[in-house]
C-alpha positions as CSV (number, residue, x, y, z in Angstrom):
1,X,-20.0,-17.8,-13.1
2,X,-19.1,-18.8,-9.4
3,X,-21.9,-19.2,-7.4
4,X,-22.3,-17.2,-4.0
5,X,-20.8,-18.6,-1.0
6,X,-23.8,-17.1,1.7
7,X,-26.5,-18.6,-0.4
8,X,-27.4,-22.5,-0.3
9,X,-28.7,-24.6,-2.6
10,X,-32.7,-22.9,-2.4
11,X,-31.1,-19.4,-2.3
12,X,-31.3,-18.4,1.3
13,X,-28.9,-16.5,3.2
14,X,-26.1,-19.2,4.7
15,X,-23.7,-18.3,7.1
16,X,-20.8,-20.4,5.2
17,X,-19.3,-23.9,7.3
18,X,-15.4,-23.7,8.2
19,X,-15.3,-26.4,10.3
20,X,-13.8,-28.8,7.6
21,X,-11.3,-26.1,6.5
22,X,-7.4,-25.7,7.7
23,X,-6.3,-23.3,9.7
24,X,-3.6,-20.8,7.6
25,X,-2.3,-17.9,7.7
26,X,-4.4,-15.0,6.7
27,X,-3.9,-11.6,5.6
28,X,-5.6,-8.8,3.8
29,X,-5.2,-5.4,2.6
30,X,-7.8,-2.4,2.0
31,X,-7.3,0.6,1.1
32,X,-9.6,3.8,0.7
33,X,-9.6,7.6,0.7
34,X,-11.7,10.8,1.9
35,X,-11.8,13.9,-0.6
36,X,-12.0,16.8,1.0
37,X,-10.4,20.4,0.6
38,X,-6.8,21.7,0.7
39,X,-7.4,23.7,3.4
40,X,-8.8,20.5,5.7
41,X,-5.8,18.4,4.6
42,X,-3.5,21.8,6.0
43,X,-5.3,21.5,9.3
44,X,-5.3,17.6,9.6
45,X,-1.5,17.9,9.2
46,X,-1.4,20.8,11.3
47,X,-3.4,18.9,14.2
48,X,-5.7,22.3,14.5
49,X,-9.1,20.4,13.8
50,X,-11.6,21.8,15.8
51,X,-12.2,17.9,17.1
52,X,-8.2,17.5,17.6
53,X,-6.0,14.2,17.3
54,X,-8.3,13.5,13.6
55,X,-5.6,10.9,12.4
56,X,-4.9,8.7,16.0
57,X,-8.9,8.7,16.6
58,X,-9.6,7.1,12.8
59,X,-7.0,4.8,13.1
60,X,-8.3,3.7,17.0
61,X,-11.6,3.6,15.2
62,X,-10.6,1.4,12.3
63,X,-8.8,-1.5,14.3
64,X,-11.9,-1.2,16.7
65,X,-14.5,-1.7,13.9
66,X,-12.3,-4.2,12.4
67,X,-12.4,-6.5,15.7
68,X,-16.2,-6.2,15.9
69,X,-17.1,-7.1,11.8
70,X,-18.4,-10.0,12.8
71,X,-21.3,-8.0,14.9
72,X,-21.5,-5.3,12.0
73,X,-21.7,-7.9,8.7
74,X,-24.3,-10.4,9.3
75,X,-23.0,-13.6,8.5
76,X,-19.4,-13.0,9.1
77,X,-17.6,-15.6,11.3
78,X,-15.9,-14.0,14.3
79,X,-12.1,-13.9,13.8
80,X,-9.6,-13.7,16.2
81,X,-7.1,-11.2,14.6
82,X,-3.1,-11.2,15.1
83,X,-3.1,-7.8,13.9
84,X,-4.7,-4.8,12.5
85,X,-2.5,-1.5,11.1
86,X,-4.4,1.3,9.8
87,X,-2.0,4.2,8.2
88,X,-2.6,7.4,6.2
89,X,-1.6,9.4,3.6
90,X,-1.9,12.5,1.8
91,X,-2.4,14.1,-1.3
92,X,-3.5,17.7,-2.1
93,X,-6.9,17.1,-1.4
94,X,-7.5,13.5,0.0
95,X,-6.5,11.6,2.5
96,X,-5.6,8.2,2.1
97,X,-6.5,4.9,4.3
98,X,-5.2,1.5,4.2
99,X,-5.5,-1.3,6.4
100,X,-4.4,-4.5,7.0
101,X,-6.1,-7.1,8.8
102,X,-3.8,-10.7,9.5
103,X,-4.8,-14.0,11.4
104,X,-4.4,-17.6,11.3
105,X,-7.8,-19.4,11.0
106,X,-9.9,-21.5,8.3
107,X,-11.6,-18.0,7.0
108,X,-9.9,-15.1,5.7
109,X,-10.3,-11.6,7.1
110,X,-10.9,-9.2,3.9
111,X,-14.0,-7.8,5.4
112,X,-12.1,-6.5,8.7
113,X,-9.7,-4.6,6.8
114,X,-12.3,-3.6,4.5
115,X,-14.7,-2.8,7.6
116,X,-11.7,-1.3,9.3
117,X,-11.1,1.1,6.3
118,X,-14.6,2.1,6.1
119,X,-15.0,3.1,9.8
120,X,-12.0,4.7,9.7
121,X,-12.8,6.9,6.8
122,X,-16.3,7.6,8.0
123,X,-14.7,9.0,11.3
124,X,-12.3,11.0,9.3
125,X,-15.4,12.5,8.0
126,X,-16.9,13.1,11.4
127,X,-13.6,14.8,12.9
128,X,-13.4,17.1,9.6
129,X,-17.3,18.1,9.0
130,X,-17.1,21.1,10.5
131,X,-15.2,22.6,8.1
132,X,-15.8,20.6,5.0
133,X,-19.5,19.1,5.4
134,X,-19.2,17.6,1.6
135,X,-16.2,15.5,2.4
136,X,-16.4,12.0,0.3
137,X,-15.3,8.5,1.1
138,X,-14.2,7.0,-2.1
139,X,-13.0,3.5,-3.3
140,X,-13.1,1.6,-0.2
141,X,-11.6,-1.7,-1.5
142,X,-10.2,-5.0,-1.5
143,X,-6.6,-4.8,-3.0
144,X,-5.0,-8.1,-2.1
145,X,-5.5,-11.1,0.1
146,X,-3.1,-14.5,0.3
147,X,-3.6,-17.5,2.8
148,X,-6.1,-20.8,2.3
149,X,-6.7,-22.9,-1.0
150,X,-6.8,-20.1,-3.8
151,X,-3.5,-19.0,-2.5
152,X,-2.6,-14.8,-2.9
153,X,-4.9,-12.3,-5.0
154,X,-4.2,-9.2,-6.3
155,X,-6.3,-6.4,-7.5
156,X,-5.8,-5.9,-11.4
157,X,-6.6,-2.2,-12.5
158,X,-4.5,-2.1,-15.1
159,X,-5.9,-1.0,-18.4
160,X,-6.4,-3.9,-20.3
161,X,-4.1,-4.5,-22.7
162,X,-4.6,-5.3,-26.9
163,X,-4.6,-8.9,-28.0
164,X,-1.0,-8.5,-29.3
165,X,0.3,-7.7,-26.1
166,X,2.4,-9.6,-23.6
167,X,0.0,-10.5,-20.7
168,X,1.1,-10.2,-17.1
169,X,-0.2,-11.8,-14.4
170,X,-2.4,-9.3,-12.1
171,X,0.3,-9.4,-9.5
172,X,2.6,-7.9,-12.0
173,X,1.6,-4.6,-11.7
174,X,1.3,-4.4,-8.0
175,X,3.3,-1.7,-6.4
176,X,3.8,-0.3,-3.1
177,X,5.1,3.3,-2.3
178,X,7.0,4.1,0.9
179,X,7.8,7.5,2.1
180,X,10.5,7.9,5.4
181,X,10.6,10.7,6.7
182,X,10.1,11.9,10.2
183,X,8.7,15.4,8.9
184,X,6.1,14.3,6.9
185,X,4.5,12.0,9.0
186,X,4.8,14.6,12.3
187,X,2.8,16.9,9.7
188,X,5.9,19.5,9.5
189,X,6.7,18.7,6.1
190,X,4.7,18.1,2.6
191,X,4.9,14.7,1.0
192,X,6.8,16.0,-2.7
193,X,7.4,12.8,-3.9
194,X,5.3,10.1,-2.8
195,X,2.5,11.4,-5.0
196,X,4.8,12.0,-7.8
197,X,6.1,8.0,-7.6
198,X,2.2,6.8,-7.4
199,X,1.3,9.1,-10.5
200,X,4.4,7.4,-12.6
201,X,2.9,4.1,-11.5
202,X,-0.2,4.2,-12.3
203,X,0.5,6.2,-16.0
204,X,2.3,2.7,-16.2
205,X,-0.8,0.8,-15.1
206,X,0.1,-0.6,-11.7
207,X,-2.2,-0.9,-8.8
208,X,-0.5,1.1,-6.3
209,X,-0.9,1.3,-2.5
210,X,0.4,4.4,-0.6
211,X,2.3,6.5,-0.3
212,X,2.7,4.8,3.1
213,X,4.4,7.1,5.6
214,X,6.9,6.5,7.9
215,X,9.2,8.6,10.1
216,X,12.8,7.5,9.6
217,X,12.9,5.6,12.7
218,X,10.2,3.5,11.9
219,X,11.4,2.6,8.2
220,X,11.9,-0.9,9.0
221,X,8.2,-1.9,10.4
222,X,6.8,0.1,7.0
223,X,9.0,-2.1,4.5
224,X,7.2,-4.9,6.8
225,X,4.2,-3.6,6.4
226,X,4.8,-2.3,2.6
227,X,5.8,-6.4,1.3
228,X,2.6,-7.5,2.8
229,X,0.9,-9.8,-0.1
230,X,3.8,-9.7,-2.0
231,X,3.7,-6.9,-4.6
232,X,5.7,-7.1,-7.6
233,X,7.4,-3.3,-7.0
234,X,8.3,-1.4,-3.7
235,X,9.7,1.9,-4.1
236,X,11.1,3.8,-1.6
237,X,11.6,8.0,-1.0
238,X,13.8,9.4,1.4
239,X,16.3,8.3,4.4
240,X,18.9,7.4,2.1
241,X,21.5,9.8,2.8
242,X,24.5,10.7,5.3
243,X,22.4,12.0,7.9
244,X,22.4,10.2,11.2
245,X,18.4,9.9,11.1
246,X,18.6,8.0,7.4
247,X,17.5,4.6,8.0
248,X,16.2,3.2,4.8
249,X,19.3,1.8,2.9
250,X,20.0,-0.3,6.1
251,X,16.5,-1.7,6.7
252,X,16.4,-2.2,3.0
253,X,19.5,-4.7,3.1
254,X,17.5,-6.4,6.4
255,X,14.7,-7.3,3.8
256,X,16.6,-8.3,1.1
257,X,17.3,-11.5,-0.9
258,X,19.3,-10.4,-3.7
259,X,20.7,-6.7,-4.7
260,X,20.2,-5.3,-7.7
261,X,23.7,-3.1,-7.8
262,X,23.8,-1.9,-10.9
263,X,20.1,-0.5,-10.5
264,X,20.9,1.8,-7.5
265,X,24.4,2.8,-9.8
266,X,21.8,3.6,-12.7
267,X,19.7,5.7,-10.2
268,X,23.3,7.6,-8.6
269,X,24.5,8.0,-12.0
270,X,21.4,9.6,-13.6
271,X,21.5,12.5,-10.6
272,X,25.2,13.0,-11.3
273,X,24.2,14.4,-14.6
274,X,21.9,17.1,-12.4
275,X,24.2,18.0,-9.5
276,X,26.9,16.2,-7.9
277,X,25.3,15.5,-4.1
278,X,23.6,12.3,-6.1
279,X,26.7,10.7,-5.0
280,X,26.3,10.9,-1.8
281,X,22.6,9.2,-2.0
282,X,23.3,5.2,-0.2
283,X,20.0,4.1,-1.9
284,X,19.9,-0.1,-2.5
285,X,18.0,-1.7,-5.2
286,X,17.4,-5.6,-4.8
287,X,15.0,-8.7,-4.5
288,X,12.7,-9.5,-1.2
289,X,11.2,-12.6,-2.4
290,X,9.8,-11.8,-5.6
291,X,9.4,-8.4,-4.8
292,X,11.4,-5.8,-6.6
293,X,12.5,-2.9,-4.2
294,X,14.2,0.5,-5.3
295,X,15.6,3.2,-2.8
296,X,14.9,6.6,-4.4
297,X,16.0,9.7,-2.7
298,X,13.9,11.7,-0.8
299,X,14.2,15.0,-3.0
300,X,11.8,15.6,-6.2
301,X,14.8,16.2,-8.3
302,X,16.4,13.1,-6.9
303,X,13.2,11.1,-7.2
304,X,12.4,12.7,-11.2
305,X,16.1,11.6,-11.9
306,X,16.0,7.9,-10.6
307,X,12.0,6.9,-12.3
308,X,14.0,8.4,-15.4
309,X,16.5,5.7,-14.8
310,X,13.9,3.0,-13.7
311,X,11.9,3.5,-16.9
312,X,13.9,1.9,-19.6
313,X,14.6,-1.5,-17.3
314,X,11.4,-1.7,-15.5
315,X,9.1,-3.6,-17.4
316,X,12.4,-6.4,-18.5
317,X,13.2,-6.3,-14.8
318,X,9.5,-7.6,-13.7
319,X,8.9,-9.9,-16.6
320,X,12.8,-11.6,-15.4
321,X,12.0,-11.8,-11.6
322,X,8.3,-13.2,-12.5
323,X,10.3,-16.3,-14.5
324,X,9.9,-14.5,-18.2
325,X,11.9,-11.9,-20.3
326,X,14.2,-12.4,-22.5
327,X,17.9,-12.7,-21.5
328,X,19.9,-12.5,-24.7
């Protein structure tokens, strides 16, 4: 077993030397969520909280704490950060916080996004306490880092797999969701498919972050934001059609390295089968890196139609892009 980096050689606390390290580029990503009630996660996206503006003062609160972890952790060195983004989500009864924390230094900075996702949850619970006093912060964690000598790491939740099984590295079955649309994130509109893509995921056993949400105009920041660390899978929901607001095939294509045609055909061709707008869905599939991404439309019919057509290719696609698989 590693030893601990705070304690020295008689076992005292340490605050770790980074003078004889190289400065990289840093970046980490937390993530975390608050269970609450239905009816607190109506007026959060309503904006009627008795304490009003719940969402902009956590996220003020989050990039604030993260700034100061160096004051709040004992022996944390003091960073100067490039950035810090703090976003939410929602399901039916949570709401979802992740954070990332970059900077270029000799130390990484997991404990400001992790500080920045626990202050930021914890003030979520102050703004909604009034109406739901037994509110719960859950799983505040660390679910990837990249930058100095060990390189990227990725959380691995995955249930393990039997000795007969094909392994996977843990970055493998990292995934990102994206939502765009300008509804959902003004609080005008439930998220219907987000959720839906994260539950498909994680039957499958990735490690999933999101759904991050994005109006349409700011699509192109959340991809950004979404290929952080490198996951293995980013899909998309929404902004993929005719309408002059739909955004995401377009900063899709900015990302990319490589399409994928014949994936987004797959997808367009499955919704014919249901109705014949599927056509007119402009969704891109492709390579960013080594990053799969997939547009899916931003209906739960359209999204049902194209995991349908994911699932048969999925597991093939990764294993190719990640230098395995079979090609026969």
């Amino acid at each position: 077993m590693s030893e601990l980096s705070h304690l020295d050689d008689q076992g005292r606390a340490r605050m770790v030397d980074v003078s004889t390290k190289s400065d990289t580029h840093r970046v980490a990503v937390a993530a975390g969520e608050l269970a609450t009630t239905a009816e607190v996660i109506a007026l959060v996206r309503a904006d009627d909280m008795p304490k009003a503006d719940v969402l902009a003062t956590a996220r003020i609160a989050g990039i604030g704490a993260a700034k100061r972890t160096w004051e709040l952790i004992p022996l944390c060195h003091q960073l100067a950060l490039s950035t810090v983004k703090v976003t939410f989500g929602f399901t039916d009864t949570t709401i979802t916080i992740e954070a990332v924390a970059k900077t270029t230094g000799p130390t990484g900075v997991e404990m400001e996004a992790l500080t920045a996702v626990a202050v930021a949850g914890l003030t979520l619970h102050d703004m909604v306490k009034a109406v739901d006093p037994a509110a719960v912060l859950n799983g505040v964690r660390l679910v990837s880092k990249e930058g100095g000598k060990r390189g990227r790491w990725f959380r691995d939740d995955a249930p393990e797999q039997s000795d007969t099984s094909v392994t996977e590295p843990a970055a493998a079955r990292s995934a990102v969701v994206v939502v765009s649309s300008t509804g959902v994130a003004a609080g005008t509109r439930d998220d219907k498919t987000g959720p839906t893509i994260e539950k498909w995921l994680t039957e499958r056993g990735f490690t999933v972050r999101g759904p991050l949400i994005y109006a349409d105009a700011q699509i192109a920041s959340g991809l950004a934001d979404a290929l952080t660390g490198g996951p293995a899978l980013l899909i998309t929901t929404g902004g993929t059609g005719a309408s002059p607001t739909d955004a995401t095939p377009e900063a899709t294509l900015a990302v990319l390295d490589r399409e994928l045609p014949g994936v987004a055909d797959s997808i367009r061709r499955r919704g014919l089968d249901v109705t014949p707008h599927a056509v007119l869905s402009r969704g891109v599939a492709g390579l960013a890196g080594s990053t799969v991404v997939v547009n899916l439309p931003g209906s739960p019919g359209g999204v049902k139609d194209g995991l349908a057509a994911l699932d048969p290719i999925l597991d093939h696609l990764l294993a190719q892009v990640s230098g395995g698989g079979a090609h026969e």
